[in-house]
Structure formats: structure tokens, C-alpha cells
XYZ file of C-alpha atoms in Angstrom:
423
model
C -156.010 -8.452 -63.379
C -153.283 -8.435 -61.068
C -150.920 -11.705 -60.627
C -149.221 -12.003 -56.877
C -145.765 -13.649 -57.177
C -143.273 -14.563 -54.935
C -139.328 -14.212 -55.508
C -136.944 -16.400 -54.020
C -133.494 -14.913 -55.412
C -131.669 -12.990 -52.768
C -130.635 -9.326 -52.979
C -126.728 -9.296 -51.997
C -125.843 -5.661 -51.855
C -123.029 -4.923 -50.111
C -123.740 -2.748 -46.762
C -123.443 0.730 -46.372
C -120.996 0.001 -43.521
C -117.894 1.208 -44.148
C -118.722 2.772 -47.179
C -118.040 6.347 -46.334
C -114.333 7.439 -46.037
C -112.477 10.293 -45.661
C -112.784 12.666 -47.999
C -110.868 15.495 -48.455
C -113.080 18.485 -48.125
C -115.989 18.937 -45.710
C -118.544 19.147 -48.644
C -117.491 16.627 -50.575
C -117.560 14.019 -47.142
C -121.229 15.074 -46.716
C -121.805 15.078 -50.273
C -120.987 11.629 -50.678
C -122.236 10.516 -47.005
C -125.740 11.989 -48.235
C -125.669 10.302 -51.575
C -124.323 7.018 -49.613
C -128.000 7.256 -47.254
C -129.724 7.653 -50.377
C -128.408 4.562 -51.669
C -129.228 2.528 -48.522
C -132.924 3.533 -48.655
C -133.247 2.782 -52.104
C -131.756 -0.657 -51.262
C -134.172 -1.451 -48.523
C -137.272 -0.497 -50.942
C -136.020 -3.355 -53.293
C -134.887 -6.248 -50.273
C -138.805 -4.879 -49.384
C -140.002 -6.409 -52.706
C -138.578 -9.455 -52.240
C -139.281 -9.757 -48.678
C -142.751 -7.926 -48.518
C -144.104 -8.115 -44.707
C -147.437 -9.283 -45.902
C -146.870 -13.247 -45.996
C -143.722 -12.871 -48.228
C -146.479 -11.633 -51.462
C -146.050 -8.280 -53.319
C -148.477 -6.870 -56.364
C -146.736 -6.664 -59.371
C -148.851 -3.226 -60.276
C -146.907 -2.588 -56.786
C -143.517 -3.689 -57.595
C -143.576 -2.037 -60.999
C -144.479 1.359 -59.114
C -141.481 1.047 -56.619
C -138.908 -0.145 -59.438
C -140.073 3.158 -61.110
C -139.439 5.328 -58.289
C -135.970 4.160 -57.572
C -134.567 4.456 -60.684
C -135.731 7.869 -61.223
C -134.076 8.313 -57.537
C -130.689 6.680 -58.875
C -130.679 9.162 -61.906
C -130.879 11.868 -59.644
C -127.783 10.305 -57.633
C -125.537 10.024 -60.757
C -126.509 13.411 -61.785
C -125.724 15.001 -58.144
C -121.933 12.241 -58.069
C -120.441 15.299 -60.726
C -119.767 17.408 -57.749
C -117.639 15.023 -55.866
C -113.899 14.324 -55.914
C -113.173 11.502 -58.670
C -112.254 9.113 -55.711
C -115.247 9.681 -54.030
C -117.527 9.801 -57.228
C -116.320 5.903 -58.191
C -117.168 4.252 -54.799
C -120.705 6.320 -55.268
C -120.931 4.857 -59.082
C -119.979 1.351 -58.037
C -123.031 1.017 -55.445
C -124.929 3.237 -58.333
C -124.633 0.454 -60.991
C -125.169 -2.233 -58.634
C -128.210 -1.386 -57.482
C -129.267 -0.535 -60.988
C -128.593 -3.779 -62.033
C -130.711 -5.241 -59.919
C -133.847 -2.653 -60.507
C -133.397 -4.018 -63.645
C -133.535 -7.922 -63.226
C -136.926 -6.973 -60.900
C -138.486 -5.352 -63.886
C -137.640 -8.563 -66.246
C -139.348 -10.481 -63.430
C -142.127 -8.132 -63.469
C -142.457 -8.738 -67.215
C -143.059 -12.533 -67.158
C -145.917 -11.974 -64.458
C -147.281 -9.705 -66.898
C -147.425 -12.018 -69.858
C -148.807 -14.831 -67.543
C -151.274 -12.334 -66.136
C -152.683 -11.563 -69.700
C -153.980 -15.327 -70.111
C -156.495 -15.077 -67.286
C -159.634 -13.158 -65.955
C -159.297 -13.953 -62.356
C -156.706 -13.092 -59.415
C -154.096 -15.622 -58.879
C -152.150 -16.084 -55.592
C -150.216 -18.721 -55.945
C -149.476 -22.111 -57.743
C -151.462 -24.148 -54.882
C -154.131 -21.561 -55.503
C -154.378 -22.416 -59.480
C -157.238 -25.163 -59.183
C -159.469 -22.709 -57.320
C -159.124 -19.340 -59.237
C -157.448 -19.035 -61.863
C -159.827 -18.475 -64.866
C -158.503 -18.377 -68.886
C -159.610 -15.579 -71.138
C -162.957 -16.642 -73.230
C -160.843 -15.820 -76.392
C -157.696 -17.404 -75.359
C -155.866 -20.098 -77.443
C -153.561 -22.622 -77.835
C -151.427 -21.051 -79.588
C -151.793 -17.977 -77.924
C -150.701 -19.712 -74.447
C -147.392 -21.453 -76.210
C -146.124 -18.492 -77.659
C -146.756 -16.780 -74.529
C -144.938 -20.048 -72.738
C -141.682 -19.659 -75.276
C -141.293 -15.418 -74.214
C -141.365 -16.656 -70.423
C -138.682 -18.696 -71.506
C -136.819 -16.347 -73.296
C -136.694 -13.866 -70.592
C -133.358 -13.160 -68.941
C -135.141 -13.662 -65.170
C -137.012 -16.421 -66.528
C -134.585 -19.015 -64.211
C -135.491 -17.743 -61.126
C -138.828 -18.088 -61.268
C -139.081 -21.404 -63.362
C -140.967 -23.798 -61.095
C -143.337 -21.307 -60.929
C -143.856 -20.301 -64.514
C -144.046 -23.894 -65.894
C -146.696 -24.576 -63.134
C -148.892 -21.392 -64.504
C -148.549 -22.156 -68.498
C -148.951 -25.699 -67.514
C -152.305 -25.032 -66.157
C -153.149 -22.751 -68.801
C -152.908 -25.824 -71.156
C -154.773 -28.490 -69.075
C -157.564 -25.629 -68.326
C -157.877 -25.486 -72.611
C -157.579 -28.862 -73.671
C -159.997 -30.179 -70.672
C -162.607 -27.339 -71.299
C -162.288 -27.953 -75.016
C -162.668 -31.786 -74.482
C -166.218 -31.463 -72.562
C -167.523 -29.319 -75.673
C -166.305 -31.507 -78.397
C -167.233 -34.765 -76.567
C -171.244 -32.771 -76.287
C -171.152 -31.594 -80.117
C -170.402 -35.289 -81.112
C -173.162 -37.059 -78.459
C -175.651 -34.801 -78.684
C -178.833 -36.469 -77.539
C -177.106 -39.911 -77.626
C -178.775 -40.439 -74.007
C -176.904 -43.770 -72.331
C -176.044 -44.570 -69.175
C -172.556 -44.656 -70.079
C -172.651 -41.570 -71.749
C -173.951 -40.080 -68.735
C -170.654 -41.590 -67.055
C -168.402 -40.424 -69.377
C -169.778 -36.542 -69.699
C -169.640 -36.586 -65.831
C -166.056 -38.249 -65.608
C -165.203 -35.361 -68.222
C -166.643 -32.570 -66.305
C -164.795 -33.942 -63.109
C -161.378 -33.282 -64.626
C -161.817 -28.966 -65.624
C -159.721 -27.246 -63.940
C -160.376 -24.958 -61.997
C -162.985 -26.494 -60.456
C -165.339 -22.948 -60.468
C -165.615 -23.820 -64.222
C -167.032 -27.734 -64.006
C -169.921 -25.387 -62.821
C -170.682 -24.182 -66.390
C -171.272 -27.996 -67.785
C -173.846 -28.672 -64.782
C -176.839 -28.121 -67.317
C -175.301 -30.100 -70.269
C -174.742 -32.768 -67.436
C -178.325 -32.493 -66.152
C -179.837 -32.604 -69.901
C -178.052 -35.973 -70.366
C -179.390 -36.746 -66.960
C -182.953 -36.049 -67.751
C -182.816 -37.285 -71.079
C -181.567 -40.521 -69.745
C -184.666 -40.992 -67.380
C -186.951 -39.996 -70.013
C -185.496 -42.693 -72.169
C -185.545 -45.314 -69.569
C -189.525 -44.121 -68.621
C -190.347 -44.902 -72.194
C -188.241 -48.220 -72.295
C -190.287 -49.591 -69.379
C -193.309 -48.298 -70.841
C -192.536 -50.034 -74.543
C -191.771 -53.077 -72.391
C -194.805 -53.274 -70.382
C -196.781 -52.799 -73.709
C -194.702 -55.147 -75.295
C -195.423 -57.920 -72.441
C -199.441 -56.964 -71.826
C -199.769 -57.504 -76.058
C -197.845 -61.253 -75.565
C -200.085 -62.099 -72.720
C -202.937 -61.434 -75.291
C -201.466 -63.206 -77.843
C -201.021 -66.123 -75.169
C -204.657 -65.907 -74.813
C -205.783 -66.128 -78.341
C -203.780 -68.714 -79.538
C -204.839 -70.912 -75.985
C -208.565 -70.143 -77.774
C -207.760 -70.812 -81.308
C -206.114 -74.571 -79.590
C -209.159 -75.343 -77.752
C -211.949 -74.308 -80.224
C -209.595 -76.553 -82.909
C -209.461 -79.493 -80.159
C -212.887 -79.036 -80.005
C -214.127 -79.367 -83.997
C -211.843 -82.117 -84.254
C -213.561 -84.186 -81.284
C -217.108 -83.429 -82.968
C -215.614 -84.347 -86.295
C -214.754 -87.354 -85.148
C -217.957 -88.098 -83.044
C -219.898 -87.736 -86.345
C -217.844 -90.334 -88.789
C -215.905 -88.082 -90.371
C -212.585 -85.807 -90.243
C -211.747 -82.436 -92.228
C -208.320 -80.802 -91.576
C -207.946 -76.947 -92.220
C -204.930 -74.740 -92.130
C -204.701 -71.785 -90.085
C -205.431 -68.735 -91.604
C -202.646 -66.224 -91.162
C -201.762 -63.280 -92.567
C -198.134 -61.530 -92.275
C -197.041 -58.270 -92.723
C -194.733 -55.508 -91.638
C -193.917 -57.882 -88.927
C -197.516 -58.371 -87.199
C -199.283 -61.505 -86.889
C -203.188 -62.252 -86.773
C -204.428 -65.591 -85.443
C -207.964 -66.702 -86.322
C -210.445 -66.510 -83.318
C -212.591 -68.986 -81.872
C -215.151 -67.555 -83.777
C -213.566 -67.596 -87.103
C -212.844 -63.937 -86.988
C -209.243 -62.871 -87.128
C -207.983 -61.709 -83.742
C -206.265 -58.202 -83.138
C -203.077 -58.065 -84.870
C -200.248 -58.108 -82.193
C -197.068 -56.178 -82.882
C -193.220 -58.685 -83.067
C -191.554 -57.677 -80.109
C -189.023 -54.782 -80.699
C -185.930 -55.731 -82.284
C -182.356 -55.606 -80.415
C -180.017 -52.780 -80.382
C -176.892 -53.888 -82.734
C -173.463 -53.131 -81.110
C -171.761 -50.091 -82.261
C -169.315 -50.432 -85.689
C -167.830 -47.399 -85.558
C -165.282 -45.823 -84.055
C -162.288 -47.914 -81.925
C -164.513 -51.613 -80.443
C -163.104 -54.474 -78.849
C -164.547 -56.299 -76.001
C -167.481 -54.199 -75.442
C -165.975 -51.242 -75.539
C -166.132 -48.612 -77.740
C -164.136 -45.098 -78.284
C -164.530 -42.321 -80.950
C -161.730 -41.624 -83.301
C -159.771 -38.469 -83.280
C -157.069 -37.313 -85.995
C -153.647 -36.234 -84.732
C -150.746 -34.896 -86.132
C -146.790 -34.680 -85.765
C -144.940 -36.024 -82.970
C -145.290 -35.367 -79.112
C -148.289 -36.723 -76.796
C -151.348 -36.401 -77.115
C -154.443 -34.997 -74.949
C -154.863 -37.295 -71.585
C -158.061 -35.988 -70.547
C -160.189 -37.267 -73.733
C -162.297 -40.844 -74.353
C -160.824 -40.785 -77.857
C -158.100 -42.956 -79.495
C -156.491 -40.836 -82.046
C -155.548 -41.880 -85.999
C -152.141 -40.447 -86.885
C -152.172 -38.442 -89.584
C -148.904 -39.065 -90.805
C -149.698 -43.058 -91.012
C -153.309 -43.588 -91.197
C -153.134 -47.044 -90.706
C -151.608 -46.888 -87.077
C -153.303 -45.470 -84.308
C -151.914 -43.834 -80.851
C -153.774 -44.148 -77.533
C -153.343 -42.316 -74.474
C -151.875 -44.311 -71.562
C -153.602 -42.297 -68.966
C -157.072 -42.535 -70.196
C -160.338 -45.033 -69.699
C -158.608 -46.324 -73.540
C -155.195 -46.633 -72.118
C -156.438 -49.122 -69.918
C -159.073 -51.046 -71.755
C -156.560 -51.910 -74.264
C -154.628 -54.020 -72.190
C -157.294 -56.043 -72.585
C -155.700 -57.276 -76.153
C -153.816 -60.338 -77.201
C -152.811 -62.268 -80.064
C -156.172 -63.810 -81.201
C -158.239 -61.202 -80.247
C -160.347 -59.381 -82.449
C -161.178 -55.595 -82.761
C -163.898 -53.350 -85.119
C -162.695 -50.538 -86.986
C -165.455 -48.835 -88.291
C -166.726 -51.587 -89.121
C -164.157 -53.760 -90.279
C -163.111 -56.524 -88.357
C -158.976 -57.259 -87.749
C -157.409 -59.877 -85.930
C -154.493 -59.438 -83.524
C -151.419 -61.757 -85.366
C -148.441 -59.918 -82.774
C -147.725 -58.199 -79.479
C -144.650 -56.374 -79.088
C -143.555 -54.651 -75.627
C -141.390 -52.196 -74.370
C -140.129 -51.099 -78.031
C -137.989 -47.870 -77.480
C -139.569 -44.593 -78.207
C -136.839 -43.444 -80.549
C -136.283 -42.991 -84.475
C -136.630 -46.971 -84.629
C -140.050 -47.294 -83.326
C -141.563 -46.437 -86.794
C -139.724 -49.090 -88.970
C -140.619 -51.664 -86.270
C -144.134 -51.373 -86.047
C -143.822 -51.249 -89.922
C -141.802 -54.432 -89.860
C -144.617 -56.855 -89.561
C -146.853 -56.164 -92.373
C -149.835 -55.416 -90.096
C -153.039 -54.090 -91.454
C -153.462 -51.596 -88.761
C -151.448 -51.277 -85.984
C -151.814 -48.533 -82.454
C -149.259 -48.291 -79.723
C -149.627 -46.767 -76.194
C -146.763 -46.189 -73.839
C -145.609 -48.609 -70.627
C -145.388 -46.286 -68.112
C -146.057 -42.548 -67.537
C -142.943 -41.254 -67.745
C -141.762 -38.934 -70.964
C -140.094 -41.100 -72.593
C -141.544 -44.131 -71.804
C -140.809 -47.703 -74.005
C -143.803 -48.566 -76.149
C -146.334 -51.612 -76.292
C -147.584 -51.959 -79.991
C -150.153 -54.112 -81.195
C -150.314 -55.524 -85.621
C -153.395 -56.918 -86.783
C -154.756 -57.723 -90.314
């Protein structure tokens, strides 16, 4: 795979102009005039990678090739400088070492393309071009793409091409954690058809980068889709059941009243009266009504019972989000529906201001209640724009809350906190 960069740094090398001078023998003035021309040439080959005709882009399998070539070319120059008179042979070595100085930053640059290259299957152009080609490696990991992200960094050309660098390992990451997001979020609502779920997986799909990959969810999505439909089919058929049995029932019991109404009128015709209980017999949550007849009518199914709300997990005001676990400091993942349980302090939580959590839980005040797999807490305190520093622990500590979960006030890095106690 082969990784087009562009480089921005400038080649100052001073001009050939005025380089040669008179030397005091014939040979030795051609000598070093020949050795001077072979010096400029190799200096145009490397302001050519850095200002490549083609739209400013060079290959790096390109650049490496040329970088190659010219230092095998200045070898041959210092090797050829032995002849010349030691006046002559120091102005030669000056331009010599310069230029080798700077084949030499090229193939440091040429390095850190190569370890960003090794993340990826696809071609990449350019960091506008990340979204639509860029593809990870199958195999590739987290870690893998930090440790690869800490060499960049390490490299002694790694400052020239920063901007750049940070946009490609950024990428990297969000391409992982977004892909990795969509599989988790399937292998924990498998067949858990909903509407919303439906939402969510197809919010979730919307955000993998690059886009050529959302294509490889498009069945899960469609499954969810189809199972949704099938469940709704068999909803509307349980409900039209449901209302053609209480119709029936209706029916019967309008019969049982008027053939009672009627006995009791001829009762009462002849002299007499006799009053008689209903016979009904319960189970399993069907009831039979006695006919007109005296026979027992069909036995007519309770109507189904209602779906209880959802105990576990994170639930407050009709919403509801999974739990993750998290450990350490730093942020963590934006492009999940999960709030996440620290690890270090299982009793506080941390959600993720930009996520469909981060702002649902705004919803909160004092008063309010939330479910915590399936316990019930009330919010006592509110506090806002606590500073993210060593004394955020010991405050949200300080109030001997029950449970407790923070998410930030803004989107910047360090951004002040909003924290939440409830018991």
C-alpha cells in the first residue's frame, strides 16, 4: 500500500552561483566545476520531491528510490573530492554534507509515512481524503495504532509533518473504536427488535468512518429492520385476536344478562323467586361464563399483560443506556450509547458529553429519581462546573452520595465538570 504525502518544509541550499573559483591548476578547476554540476543536479532531484509537478504529491516508494540514488551519487562525489587541492576539496565537502543532511531528514520523513502506511489496506491521498478511503487492517489494534502514534512522535522529522500525522492516527482511532462500537452494541441486542433499537444501530452505523465501511453493517441493519416488521405484523395480529375474543366475550355475557333477566321475570310471574350464583371457573388467567343454555361458554383468554419498563442498565425518565466498565483516567469513547462504571470507584459513573447520554442527562435535578439495575436512588445535590483537576475526586466524595456520575460542561479538553450525588 502506498501512502501519498505532501511536505511543506523548504529546501534552502545555497546556489551553485558563485560557487566555482579559481583554482590553481586547469584540472583541478574542472575537477571541482564537474563535481560542483553534480551537486546542482542532485539538488534539483530533492527540491523535485518536495515540489513534485504532479499537484504538489510524490509516492513515498518514489521518494525512497530517488533518496537512494543520490546518496549513492554523493558517495561517489566525496570519493572523486581526494583529487582536488585542499581549498577546493572543502567548498566541495561543505555543499557535500549539506545536501546529505537533508537526504537524510527526507528519509526520516519517509519513515513516518511508512509506519502510518502499515495501519491500512487502502491508498490514501490526503487528510481530506481519509473519510472516503482509507481502510484499517482486519487485524489491527488499539494498541497496535498507539504505539505506532508514539514512534511518529519520536521521529526527528516528526514536526514537520505534525498536522498531518495527528490527523492520520487520529482517524485510525475513531475508525477502531466506531467499528468496534457497532459490533459490541449487535453482540449485546441481538434479536432485541425495537423501534428504538432500530434507531440506535442505524445512528451507530452513520458514524464509521470511512463511510465505504458503514456498507458492511447494511445486513445487521436490515435484520433489525425485518425483524422489527415481523414483530410489529404479529403485534397487530395478537391485537386483532385479542379484540375479536372481547367482542365475543361482550356477546356472551349480553346473553348470560338477558337469559338471567329473563328467569327472574318468569320467577316472579309464577309466585316465587330463586337466586343462583354464576358459575365460573378460573384458571391460568381464562374465564368461562355460563351460556344461555346452561352450558359454559368458550373460555376467552385475559388480554396480554404490559411490557414492564427496563431495570437494568442506566434509566431515568424513560430512557435507558447499557453499562460499560472503564478504567484509568482520560475520556472515554464518544461514539457509544453506553454510560460507563469506573473501575477505580464503582460507585461513580462517567458519561460522555457528546453522546445521546450526554444529553439526556441534563434532564436531572435534585428530586429526581434514577434506576440502577434495578435499584432506585434519589438525586439529594447538583454541583456544576467543578474543576477537572486532582480535587474533583475528594469533591464528588464529599457528599456522602450513594452513587454519583459526572459529565463534562463543554467540549473542550479540559472542560469543568457537572456531577450529580444521589442515595
Amino acid at each position: 500500500m502506498i501512502f501519498k504525502f505532501i511536505v511543506t518544509v523548504s529546501i534552502v541550499i545555497s546556489s551553485a552561483a558563485g560557487a566555482y573559483v579559481y583554482a590553481e591548476s586547469v584540472k583541478d578547476a574542472k575537477l571541482k566545476k564537474d563535481l560542483i554540476a553534480e551537486q546542482v543536479v542532485i539538488r534539483h532531484s530533492i527540491e523535485e520531491i518536495h515540489q513534485d509537478k504532479q499537484e504538489g504529491f510524490i509516492l513515498v516508494s518514489e521518494a525512497k528510490k530517488i533518496i537512494e540514488n543520490q546518496a549513492i551519487k554523493l558517495g561517489t562525489i566525496e570519493g572523486r573530492m581526494t583529487a582536488l587541492a585542499p581549498k577546493s576539496a572543502q567548498k566541495v565537502r561543505q555543499q557535500n554534507d549539506n545536501l546529505a543532511k537533508k537526504l537524510s531528514d527526507l528519509s526520516n520523513l519517509t519513515q513516518i509515512y511508512e509506519l502510518q502506511n502499515s495501519l491500512f489496506e487502502t491508498k490514501i491521498l490526503t487528510p481530506e481524503d481519509l473519510n472516503q478511503t482509507a481502510k484499517l487492517k482486519e487485524d489491527v489494534t488499539l494498541d497496535e495504532i498507539e504505539a505506532i502514534a508514539i514512534k511518529v512522535k519520536e521521529n526527528p522529522q516528526a514536526t514537520l509533518v505534525k498536522e498531518q500525522s495527528e490527523a492520520v492516527i487520529e482517524f485510525a482511532i475513531k475508525q477502531f473504536e466506531t467499528k468496534n462500537a457497532v459490533k459490541e452494541w449487535l453482540l449485546k441486542n441481538d434479536q432485541q427488535y425495537s423501534e428504538k433499537n432500530v434507531q440506535i444501530l442505524s445512528d451507530l452505523v452513520k458514524q464509521v468512518v470511512p463511510e465505504s465501511e458503514q456498507a458492511g453493517f447494511e445486513d445487521a441493519l436490515r435484520k433489525f429492520e425485518k425483524g422489527l416488521a415481523e414483530k410489529v405484523a404479529k403485534e397487530k395480529v395478537a391485537q386483532e385476536k385479542a379484540e375479536k375474543e372481547r367482542i365475543a366475550l361482550e356477546n356472551v355475557n349480553r346473553a348470560v344478562a338477558t337469559a338471567s333477566q329473563t328467569t327472574i321475570t318468569e320467577i316472579e310471574q309464577n309466585g316465587y323467586s330463586q337466586t343462583s350464583a354464576p358459575n365460573q371457573d378460573v384458571a391460568a388467567g381464562v374465564t368461562s361464563t355460563p351460556a344461555a343454555n346452561g352450558q359454559a361458554a368458550p373460555a376467552i383468554p385475559d388480554a396480554a399483560p404490559v411490557q414492564e419498563a427496563r431495570t437494568d442498565g442506566f434509566n431515568f425518565k424513560g430512557n435507558h443506556f447499557g453499562i460499560q466498565s472503564f478504567s484509568g483516567l482520560g475520556a472515554v469513547p464518544q461514539w457509544t450509547p453506553y454510560i460507563y462504571q469506573w473501575s477505580e470507584d464503582p460507585s461513580h459513573y462517567l458519561v460522555e458529553k457528546a453522546s445521546s447520554a450526554g444529553s439526556a442527562i441534563w434532564q436531572l435535578g435534585v428530586g429526581d429519581t434514577i434506576q440502577l439495575d434495578g435499584q432506585t436512588y434519589t438525586i439529594f445535590h447538583v454541583m456544576r462546573h467543578v474543576p477537572n483537576d486532582d480535587s474533583a475526586y475528594p469533591t464528588l466524595k464529599s457528599q456522602g452520595a450513594t452513587v454519583t456520575w459526572q459529565t463534562c460542561e463543554s467540549a473542550s479538553a479540559n472542560s469543568d465538570l457537572a456531577i450529580w450525588f444521589a442515595r
